[in-house]
Tab-separated table of C-alpha atoms in Angstrom:
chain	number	residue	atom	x	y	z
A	1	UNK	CA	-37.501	301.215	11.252
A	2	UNK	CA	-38.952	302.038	7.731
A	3	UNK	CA	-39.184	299.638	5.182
A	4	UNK	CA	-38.014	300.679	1.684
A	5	UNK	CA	-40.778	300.626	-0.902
A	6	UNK	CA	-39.612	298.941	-4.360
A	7	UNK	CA	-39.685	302.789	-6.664
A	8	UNK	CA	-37.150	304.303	-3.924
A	9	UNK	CA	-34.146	305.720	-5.607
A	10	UNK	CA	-32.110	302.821	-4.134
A	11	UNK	CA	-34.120	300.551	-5.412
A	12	UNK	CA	-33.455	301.547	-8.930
A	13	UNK	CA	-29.887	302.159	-8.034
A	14	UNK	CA	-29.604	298.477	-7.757
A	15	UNK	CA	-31.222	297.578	-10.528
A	16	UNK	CA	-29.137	299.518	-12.958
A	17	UNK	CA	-25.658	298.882	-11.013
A	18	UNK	CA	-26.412	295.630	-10.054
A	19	UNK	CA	-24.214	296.866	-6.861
A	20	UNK	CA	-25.608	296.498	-3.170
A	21	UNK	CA	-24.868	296.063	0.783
A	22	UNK	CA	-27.645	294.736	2.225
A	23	UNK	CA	-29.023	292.459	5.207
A	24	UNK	CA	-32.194	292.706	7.036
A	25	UNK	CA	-32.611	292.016	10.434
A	26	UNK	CA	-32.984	287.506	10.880
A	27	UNK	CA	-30.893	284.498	12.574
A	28	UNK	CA	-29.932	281.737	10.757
A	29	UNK	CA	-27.041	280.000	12.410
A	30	UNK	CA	-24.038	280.905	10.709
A	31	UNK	CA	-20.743	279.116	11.883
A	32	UNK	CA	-17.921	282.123	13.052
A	33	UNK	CA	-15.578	281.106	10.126
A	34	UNK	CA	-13.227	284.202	9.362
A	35	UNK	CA	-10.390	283.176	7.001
A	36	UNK	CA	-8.506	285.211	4.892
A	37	UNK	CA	-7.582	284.900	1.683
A	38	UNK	CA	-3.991	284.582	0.595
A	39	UNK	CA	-2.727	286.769	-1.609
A	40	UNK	CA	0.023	286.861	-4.545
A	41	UNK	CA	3.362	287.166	-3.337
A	42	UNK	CA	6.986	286.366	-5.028
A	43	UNK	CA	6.514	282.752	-2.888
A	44	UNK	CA	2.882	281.915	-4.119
A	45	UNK	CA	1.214	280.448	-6.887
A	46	UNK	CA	-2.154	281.681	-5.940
A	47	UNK	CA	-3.177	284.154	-7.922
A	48	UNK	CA	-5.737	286.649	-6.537
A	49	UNK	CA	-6.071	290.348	-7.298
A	50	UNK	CA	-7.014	292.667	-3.705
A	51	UNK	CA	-8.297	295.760	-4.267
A	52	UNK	CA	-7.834	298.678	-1.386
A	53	UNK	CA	-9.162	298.433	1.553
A	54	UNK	CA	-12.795	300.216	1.997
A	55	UNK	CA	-13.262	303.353	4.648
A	56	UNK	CA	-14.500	301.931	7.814
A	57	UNK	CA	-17.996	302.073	9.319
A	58	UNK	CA	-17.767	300.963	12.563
A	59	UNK	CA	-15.556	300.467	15.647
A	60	UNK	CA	-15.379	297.088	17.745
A	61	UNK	CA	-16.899	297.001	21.213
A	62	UNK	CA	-15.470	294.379	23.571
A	63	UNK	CA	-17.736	292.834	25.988
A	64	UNK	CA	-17.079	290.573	29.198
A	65	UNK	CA	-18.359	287.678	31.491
A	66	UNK	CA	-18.399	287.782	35.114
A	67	UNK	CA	-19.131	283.939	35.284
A	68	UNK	CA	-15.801	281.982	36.116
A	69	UNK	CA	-17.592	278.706	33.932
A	70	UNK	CA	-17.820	280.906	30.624
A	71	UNK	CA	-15.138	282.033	28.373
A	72	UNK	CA	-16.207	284.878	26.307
A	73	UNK	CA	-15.042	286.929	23.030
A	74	UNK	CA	-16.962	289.113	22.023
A	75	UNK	CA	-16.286	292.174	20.005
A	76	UNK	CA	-19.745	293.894	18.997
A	77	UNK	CA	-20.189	296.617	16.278
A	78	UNK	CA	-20.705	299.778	16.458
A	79	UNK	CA	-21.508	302.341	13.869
A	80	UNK	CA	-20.525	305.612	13.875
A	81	UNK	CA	-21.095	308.800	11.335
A	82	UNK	CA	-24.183	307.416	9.710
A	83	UNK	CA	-26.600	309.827	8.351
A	84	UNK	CA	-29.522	308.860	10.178
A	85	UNK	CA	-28.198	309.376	13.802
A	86	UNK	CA	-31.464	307.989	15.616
A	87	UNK	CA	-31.732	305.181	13.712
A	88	UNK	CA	-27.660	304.897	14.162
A	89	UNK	CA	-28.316	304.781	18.141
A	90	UNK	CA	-31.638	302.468	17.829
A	91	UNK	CA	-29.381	300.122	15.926
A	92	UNK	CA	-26.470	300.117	18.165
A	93	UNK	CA	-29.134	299.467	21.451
A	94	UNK	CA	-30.225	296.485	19.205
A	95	UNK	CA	-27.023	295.176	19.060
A	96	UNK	CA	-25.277	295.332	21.946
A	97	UNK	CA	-29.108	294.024	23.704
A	98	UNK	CA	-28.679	290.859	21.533
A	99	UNK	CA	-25.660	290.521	23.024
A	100	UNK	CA	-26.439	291.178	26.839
A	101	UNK	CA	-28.965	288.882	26.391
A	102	UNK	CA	-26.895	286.030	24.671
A	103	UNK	CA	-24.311	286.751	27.394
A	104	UNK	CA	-26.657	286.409	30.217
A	105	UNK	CA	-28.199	282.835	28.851
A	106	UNK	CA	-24.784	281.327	28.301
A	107	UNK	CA	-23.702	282.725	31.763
A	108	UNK	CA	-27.034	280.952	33.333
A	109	UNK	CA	-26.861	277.610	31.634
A	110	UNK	CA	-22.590	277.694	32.396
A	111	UNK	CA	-23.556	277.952	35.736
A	112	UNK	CA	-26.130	275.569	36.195
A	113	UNK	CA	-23.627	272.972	34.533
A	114	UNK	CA	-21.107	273.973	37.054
A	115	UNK	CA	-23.367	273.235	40.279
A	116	UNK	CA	-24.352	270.064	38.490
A	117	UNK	CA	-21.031	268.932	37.787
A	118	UNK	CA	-20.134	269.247	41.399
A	119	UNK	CA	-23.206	267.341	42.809
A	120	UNK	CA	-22.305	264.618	40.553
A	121	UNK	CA	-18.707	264.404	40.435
A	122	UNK	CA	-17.689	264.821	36.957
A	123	UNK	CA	-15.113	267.331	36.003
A	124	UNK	CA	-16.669	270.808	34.568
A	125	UNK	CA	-15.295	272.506	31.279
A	126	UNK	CA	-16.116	275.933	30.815
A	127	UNK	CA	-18.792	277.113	28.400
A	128	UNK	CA	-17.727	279.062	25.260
A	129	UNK	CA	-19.601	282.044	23.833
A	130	UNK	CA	-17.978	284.210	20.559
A	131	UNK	CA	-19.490	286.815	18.938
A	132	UNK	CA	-17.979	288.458	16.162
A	133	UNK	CA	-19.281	290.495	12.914
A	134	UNK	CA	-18.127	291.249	9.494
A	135	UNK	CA	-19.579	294.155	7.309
A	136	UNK	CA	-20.351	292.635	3.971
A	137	UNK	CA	-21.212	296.012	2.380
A	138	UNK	CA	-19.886	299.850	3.845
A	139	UNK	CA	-22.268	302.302	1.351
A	140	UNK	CA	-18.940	303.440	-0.559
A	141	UNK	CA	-20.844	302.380	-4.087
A	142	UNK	CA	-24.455	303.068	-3.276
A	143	UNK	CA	-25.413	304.062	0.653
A	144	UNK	CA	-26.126	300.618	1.507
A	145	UNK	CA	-24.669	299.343	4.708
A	146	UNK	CA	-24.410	295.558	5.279
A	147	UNK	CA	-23.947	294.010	8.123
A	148	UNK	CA	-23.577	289.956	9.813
A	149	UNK	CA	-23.387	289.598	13.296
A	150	UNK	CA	-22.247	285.878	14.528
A	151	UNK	CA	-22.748	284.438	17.462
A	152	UNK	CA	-22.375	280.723	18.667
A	153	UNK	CA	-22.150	279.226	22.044
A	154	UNK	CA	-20.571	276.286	23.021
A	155	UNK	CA	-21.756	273.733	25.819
A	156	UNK	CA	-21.644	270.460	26.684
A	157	UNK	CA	-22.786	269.373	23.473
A	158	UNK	CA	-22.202	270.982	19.742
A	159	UNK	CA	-22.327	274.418	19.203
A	160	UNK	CA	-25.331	276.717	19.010
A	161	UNK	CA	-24.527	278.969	15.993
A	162	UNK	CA	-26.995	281.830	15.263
A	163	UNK	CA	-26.608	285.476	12.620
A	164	UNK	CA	-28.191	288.162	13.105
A	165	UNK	CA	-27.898	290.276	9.215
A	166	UNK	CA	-28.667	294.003	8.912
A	167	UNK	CA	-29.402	295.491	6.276
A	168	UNK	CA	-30.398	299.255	5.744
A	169	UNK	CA	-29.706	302.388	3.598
A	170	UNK	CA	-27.307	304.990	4.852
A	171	UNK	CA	-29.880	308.309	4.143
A	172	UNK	CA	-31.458	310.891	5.883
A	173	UNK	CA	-33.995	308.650	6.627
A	174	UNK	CA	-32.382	305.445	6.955
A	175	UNK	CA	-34.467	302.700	5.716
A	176	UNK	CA	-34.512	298.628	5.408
A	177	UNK	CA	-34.158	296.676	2.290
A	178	UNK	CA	-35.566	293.894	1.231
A	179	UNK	CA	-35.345	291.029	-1.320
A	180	UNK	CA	-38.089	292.472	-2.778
A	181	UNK	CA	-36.496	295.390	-3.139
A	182	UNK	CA	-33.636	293.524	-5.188
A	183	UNK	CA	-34.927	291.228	-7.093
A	184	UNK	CA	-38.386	292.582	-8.074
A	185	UNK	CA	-42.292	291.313	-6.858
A	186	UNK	CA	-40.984	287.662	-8.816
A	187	UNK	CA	-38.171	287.736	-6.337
A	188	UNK	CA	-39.219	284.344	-4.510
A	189	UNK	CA	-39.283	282.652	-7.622
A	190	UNK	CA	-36.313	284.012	-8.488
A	191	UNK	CA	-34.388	282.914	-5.342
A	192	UNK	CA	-35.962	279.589	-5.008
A	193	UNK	CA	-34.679	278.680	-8.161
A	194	UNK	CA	-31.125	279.626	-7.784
A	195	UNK	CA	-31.028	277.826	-4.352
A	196	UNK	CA	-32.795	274.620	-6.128
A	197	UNK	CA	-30.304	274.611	-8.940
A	198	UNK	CA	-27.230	274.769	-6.784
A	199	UNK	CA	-28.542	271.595	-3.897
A	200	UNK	CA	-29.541	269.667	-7.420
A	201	UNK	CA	-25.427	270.219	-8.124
A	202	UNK	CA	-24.340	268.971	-5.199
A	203	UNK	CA	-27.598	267.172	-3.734
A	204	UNK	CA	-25.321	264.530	-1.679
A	205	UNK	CA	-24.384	267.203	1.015
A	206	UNK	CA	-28.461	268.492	1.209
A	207	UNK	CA	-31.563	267.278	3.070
A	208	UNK	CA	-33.991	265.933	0.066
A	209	UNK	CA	-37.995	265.123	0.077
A	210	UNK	CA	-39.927	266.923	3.012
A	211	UNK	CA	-36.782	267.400	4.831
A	212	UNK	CA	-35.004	269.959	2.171
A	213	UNK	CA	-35.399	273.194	0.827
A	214	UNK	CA	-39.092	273.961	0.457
A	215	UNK	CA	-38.497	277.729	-0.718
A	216	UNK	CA	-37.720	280.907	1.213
A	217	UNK	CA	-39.865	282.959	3.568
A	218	UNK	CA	-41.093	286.453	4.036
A	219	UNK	CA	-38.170	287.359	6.367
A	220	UNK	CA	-35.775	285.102	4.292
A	221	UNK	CA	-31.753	285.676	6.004
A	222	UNK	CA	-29.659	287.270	3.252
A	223	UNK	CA	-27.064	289.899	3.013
A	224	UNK	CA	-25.283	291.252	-0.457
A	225	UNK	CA	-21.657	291.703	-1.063
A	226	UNK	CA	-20.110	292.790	-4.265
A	227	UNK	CA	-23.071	292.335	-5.918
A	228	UNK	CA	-24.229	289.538	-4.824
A	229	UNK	CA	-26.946	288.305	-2.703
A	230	UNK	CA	-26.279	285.574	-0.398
A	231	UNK	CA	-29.323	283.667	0.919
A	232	UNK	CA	-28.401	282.480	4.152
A	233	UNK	CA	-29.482	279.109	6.009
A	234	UNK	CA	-29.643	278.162	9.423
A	235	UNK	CA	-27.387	275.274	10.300
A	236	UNK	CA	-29.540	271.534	10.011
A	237	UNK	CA	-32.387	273.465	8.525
A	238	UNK	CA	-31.629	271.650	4.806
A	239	UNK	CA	-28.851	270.447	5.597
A	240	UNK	CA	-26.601	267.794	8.461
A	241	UNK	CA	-24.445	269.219	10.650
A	242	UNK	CA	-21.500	268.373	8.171
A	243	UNK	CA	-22.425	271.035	5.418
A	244	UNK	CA	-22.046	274.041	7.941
A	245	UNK	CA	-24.209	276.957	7.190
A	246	UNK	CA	-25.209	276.819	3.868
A	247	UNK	CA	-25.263	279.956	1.913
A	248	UNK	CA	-26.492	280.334	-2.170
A	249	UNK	CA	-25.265	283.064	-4.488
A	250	UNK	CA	-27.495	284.794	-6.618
A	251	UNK	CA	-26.242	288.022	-8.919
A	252	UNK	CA	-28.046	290.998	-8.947
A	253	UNK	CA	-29.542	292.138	-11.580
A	254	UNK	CA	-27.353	294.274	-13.785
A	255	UNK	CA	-28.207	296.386	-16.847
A	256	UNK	CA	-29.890	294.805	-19.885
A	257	UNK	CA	-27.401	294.567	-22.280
A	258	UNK	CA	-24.646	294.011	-19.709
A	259	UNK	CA	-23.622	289.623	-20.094
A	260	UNK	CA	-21.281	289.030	-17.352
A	261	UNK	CA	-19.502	285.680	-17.329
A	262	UNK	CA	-20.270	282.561	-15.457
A	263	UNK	CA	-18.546	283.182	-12.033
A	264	UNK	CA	-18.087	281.068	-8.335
A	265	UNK	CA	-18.349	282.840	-5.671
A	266	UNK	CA	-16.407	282.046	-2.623
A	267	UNK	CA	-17.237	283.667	1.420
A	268	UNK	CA	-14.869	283.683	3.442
A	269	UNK	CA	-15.563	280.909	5.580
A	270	UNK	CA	-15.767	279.010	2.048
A	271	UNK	CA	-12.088	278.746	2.000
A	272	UNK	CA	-9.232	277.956	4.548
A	273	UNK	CA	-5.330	277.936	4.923
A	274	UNK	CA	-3.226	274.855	5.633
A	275	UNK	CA	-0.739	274.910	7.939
A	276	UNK	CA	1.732	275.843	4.677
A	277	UNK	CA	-0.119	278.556	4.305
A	278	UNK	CA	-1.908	277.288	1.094
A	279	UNK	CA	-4.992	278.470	0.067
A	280	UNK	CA	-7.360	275.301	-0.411
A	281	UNK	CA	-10.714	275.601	-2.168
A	282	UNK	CA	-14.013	273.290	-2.405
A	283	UNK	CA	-13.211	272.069	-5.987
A	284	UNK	CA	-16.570	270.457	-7.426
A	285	UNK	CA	-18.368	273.644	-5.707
A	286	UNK	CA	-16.258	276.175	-7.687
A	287	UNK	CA	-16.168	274.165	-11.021
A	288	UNK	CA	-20.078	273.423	-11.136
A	289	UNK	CA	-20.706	276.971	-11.103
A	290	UNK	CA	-18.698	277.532	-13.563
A	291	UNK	CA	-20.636	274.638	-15.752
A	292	UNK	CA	-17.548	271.793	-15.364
A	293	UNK	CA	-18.232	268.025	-15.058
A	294	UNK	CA	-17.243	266.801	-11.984
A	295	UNK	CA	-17.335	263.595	-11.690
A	296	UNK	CA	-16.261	261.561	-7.970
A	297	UNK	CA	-14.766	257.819	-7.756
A	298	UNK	CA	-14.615	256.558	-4.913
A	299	UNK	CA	-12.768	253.447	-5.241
A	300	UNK	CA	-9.523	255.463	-6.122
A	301	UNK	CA	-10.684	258.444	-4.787
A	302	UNK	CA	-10.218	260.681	-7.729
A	303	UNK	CA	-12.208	263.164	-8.971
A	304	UNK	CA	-12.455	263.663	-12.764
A	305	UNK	CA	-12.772	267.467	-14.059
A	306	UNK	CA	-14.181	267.886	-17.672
A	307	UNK	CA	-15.666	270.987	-19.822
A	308	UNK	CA	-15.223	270.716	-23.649
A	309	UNK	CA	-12.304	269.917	-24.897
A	310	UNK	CA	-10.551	270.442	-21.262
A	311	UNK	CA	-9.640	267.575	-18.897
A	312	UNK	CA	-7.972	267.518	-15.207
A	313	UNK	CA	-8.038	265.133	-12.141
A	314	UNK	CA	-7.183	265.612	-8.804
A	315	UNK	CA	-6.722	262.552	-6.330
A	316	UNK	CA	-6.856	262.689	-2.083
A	317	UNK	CA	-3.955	262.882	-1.268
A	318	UNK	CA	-1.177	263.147	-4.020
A	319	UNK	CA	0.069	266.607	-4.718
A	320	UNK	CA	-0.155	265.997	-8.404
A	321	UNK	CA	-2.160	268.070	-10.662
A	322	UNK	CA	-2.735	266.634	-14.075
A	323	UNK	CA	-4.262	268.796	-16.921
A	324	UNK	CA	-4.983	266.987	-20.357
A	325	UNK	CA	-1.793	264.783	-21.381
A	326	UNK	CA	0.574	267.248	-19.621
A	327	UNK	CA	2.911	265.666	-17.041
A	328	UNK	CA	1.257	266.304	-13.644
A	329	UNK	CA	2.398	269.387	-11.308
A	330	UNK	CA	3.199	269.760	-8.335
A	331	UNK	CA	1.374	272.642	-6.169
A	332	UNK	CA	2.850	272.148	-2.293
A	333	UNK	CA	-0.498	270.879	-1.381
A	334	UNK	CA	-2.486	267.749	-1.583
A	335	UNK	CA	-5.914	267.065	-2.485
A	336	UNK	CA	-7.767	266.968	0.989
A	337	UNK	CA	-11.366	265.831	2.346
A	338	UNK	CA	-13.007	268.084	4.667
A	339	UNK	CA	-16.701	267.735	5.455
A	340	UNK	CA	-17.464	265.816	3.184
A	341	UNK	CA	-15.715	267.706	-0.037
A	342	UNK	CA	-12.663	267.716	-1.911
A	343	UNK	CA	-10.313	270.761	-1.574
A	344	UNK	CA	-7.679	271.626	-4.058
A	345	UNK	CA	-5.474	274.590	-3.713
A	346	UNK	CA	-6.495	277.017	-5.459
A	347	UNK	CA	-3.354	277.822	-7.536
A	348	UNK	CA	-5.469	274.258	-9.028
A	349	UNK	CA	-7.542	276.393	-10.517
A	350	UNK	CA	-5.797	279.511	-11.388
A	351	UNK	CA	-2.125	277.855	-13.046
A	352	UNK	CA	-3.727	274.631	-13.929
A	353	UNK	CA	-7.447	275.151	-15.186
A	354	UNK	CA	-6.106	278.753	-16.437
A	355	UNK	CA	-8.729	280.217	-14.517
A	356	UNK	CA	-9.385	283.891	-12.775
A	357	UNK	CA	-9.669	284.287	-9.338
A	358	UNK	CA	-10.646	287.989	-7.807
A	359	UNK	CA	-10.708	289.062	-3.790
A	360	UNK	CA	-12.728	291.339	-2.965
A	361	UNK	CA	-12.268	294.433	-0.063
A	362	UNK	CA	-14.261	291.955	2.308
A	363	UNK	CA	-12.186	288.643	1.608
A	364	UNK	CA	-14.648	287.050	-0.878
A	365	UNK	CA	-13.122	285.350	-4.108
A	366	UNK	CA	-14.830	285.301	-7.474
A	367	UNK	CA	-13.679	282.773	-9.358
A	368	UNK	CA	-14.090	283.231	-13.668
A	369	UNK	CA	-12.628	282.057	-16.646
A	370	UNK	CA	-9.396	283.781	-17.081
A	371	UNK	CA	-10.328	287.102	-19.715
């Protein structure tokens, strides 16, 4: 597989559009988290716009377990119609290996916990391997095809999480992308301190001193959605167990002259429904990107919200939503912890905060002040 020098056509695609789907080929234990995001109906206060859906690349592939002790679900890409048909069959093989291989571990270590179980007595719960994928990025804007491909297996202990992200240009000649490629020859600079300035904003939930973030690597995970580049961490690399996968948003660059506004960017697996169907958000997350004080007390377990001249807090547990000297609201849905953060729903941010919330074709919400 080629890799994509920095004057290619693409390259300067991006830099002018500021619009790309790309991954390269890593693992970095991301968590299987597909939720998606609610949309505005005649019922719901949660207002996101949804665009139409994109054309699809590929189909799903279902594979199977013949081991009794492991419980499988897999469904496996595969792309079809690319331009670059070798490349389109080398990249299929590479899949679908990854996941003979993943299949055929699980099914060994399954088994030997089975015939240990049985010499010692102890009752025997089957293993669990998933593997699912979600393309980030089709080519419909620029010929770059995105791709995440998550796996995690689940034994006798926690769960072994892994992502494989593909990234590569749908051409003639298809070739791979890099962060280079994106952000310029300062691009580690660049990406270190985007990822530095978000942990410093929420530095409780992150690994500090030797343990945390000491900058990105050659063959740094990452994959870009809707302009976007999302730098991609394996699970307890900089962070416990309780912060999940953590992932870091960093814009594109977009033309000169172009000043977009602050935004938060949510992934899917960033969000969740409640059982009402609500859709609840990580509040301090959103609101620091978009430059509000948030500020956490634990003795009454409140947080305090404040930009300017604008004031809200939200409090575990009370579905009431107070915004300056306003009489509180009501929203269906109380403030919740999960993991260690505070989730509001995000009508929170949208009817009280007066704020902007966007979905995108692949379930990711930007969140902006309302225009």
């Amino acid at each position: 597989m080629k890799t994509m020098k920095h004057t290619s056509p693409l390259a300067k695609t991006l830099a002018v559009a500021g619009l790309a789907g790309v991954l390269m080929i890593s693992a970095s234990g991301l968590p299987s988290a597909h939720v998606h995001a609610e949309t505005k109906t005649a019922a719901s206060t949660d207002q996101v716009k949804v665009p139409t859906a994109a054309p699809q690349r590929v189909t799903s592939k279902t594979l199977q377990s013949k081991e009794k002790w492991l419980e499988t679900d897999i469904k496996i890409p595969v792309f079809q119609g690319l331009a670059d048909t070798k490349y389109q069959d080398q990249l299929n093989d590479i899949i679908e290996s990854h996941a003979s291989k993943d299949i055929s571990k699980w099914e060994k270590e399954a088994a030997e916990a089975a015939a240990n179980a049985e010499q010692n007595g102890y009752t025997m719960r089957p293993y669990q391997l998933t593997i699912t994928y979600e393309l980030a990025s089709d080519g419909a804007n620029d010929s770059l095809i995105s791709l995440k491909v998550i796996t995690e297996g689940m034994g006798m202990n926690n769960g072994d999480p892994r992502v494989d992200t593909y990234n590569f240009t749908n051409e003639a000649q298809a070739q791979r992308v890099t962060l280079e490629d994106l952000f310029g020859k300062n691009y580690k600079s660049i990406v270190d301190t985007a990822v530095k300035t978000a942990i410093a904003a929420d530095q409780d939930h992150y690994f500090a001193n030797e343990d945390g973030f000491q900058g990105i690597d050659a063959e740094q995970s990452f994959y870009v959605a809707d302009g976007t580049a999302y730098i991609v961490f394996q699970k307890y690399s900089i962070a416990p167990g309780s912060t999940g996968t953590p992932e870091f948003a960093v814009k594109l660059p977009g033309t000169a002259s172009e000043e977009k506004p602050v935004s938060a960017v949510l992934k899917t697996g960033d969000y969740y429904k409640n059982n009402n169907g609500k859709m609840m958000v990580p509040a301090a997350r959103v609101l620091r990107q978009l430059q509000f004080d948030v500020k956490w007390n634990g003795k009454s377990k409140t947080a305090e919200i404040s930009k300017g001249a604008v004031w809200s807090a939200v409090t575990l547990n009370k579905d009431a939503y107070a915004f300056g000297k306003m009489a509180p609201r009501s929203l269906g849905a109380s403030p919740v912890m999960k993991d260690g953060h505070v989730y509001v729903p995000l009508a929170f941010l949208t009817d009280i905060l007066q704020l902007q919330a966007d979905q995108s074709q692949h379930g990711g919400i930007t969140v902006t002040a309302a225009q």
